[in-house]
CSV table of C-alpha atoms in Angstrom, one decimal:
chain,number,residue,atom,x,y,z
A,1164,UNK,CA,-99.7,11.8,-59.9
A,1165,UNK,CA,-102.0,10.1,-62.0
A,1166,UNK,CA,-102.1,12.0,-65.5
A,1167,UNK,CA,-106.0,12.8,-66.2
A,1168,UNK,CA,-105.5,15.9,-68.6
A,1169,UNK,CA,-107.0,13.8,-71.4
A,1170,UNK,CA,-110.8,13.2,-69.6
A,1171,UNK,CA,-111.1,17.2,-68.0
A,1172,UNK,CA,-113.2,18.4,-70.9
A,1173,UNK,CA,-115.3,15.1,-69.8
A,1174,UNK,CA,-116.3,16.0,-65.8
A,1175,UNK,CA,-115.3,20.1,-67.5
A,1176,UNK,CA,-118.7,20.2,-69.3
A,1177,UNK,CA,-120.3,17.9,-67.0
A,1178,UNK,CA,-120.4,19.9,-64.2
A,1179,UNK,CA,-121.8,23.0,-65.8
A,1180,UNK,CA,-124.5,20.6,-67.0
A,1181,UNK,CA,-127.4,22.1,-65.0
A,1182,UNK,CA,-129.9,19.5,-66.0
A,1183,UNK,CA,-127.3,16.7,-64.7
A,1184,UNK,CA,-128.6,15.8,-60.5
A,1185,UNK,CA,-127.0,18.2,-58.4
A,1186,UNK,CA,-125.1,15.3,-56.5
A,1187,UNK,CA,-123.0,14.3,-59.0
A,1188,UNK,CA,-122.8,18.4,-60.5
A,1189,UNK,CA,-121.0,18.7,-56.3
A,1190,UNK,CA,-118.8,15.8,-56.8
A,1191,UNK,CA,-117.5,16.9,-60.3
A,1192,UNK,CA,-117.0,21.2,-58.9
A,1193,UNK,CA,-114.8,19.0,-55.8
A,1194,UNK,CA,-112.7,17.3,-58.7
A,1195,UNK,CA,-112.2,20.2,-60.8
A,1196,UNK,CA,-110.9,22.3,-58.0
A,1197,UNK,CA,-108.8,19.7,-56.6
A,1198,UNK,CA,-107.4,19.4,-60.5
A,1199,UNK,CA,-107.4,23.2,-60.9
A,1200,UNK,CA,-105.4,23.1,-57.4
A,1201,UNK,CA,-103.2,20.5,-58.3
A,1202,UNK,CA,-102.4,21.9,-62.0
A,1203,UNK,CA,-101.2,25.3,-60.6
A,1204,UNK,CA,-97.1,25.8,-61.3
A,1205,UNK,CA,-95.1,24.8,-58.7
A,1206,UNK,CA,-92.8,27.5,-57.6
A,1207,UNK,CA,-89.0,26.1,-58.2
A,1208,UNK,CA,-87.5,28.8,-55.8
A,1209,UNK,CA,-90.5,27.2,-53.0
A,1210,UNK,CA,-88.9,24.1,-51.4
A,1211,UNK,CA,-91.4,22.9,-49.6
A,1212,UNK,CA,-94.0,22.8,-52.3
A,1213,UNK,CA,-91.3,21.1,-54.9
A,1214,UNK,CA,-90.8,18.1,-52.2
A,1215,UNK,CA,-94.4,17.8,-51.9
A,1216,UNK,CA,-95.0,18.0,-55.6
A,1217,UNK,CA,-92.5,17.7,-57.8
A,1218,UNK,CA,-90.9,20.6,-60.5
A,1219,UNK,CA,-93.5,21.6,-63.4
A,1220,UNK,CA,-90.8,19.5,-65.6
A,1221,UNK,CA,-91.4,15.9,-64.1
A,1222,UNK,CA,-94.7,16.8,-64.3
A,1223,UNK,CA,-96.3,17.1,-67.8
A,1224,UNK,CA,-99.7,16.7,-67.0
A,1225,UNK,CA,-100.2,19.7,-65.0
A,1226,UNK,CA,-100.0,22.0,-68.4
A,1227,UNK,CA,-102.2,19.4,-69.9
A,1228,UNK,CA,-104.5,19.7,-67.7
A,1229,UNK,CA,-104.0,24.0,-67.3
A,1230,UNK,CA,-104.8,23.3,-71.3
A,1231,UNK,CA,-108.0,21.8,-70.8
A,1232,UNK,CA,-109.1,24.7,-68.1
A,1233,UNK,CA,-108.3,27.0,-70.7
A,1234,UNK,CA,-110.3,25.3,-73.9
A,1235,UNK,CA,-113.4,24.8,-71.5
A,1236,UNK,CA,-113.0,28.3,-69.7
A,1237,UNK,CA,-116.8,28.6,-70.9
A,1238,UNK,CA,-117.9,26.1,-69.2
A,1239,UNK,CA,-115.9,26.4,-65.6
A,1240,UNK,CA,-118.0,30.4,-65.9
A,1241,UNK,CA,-120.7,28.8,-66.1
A,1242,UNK,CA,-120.0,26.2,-63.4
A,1243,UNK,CA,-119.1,29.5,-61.1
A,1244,UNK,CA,-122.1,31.5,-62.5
A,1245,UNK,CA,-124.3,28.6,-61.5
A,1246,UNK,CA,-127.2,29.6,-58.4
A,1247,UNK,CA,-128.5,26.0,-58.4
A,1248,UNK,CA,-125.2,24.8,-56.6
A,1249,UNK,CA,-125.3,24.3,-53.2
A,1250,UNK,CA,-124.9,27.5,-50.9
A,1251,UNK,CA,-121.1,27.2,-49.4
A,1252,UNK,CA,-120.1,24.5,-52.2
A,1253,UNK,CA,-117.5,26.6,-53.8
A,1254,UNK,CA,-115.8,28.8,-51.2
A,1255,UNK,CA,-113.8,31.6,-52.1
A,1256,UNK,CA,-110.5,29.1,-52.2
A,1257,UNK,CA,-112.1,26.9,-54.9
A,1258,UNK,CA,-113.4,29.7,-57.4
A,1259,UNK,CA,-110.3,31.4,-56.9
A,1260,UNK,CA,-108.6,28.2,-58.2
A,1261,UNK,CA,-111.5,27.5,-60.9
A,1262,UNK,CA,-111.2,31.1,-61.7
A,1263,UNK,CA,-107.2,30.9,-62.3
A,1264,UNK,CA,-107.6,27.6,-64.5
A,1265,UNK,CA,-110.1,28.7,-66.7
A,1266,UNK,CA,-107.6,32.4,-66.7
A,1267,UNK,CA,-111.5,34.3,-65.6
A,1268,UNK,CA,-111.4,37.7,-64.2
């Protein structure tokens, strides 16, 4: 995995930009919830999902990148919050994701 924990405040603040177009506003939400997928701890005890993605300890980044969900939890509300966004854009998958990065309730 490529380690991109030190540009998520970047495409973080970005995307809950609502004066930036709407095109690139969807491709940033995409990235972030792949990154807030992709960041989640990886179960030790879960096989499958160590052999497809490695133990939390090999992989650094993914609390990095947890770190910056956290410090920018203001702006993934906001991306959430947003009614300009495409209707279906965020399904209830991806803000469940967003929601657990950015630790929202």
């Amino acid at each position: 995995m490529v380690d991109v924990s030190a540009a998520m405040p970047f495409p973080l603040r970005l995307a809950a930009d609502p004066h930036l177009a709407i095109a690139v506003r969807t491709g940033l939400a995409g990235l972030l919830t792949l990154a807030a997928y992709l960041s989640e701890p990886v179960d030790a005890d879960d096989e499958r999902s160590v052999l497809l993605l490695g133990l939390d300890d090999q992989h650094p980044e993914r609390e990095r990148c947890r770190a910056a969900f956290l410090e920018h939890a203001s702006a993934v509300a906001v991306l959430l919050d947003d009614e300009t966004l495409p209707d279906g854009l965020l399904g209830a998958d991806e803000r469940e994701y967003l929601r657990t990065a950015g630790a929202l309730r």
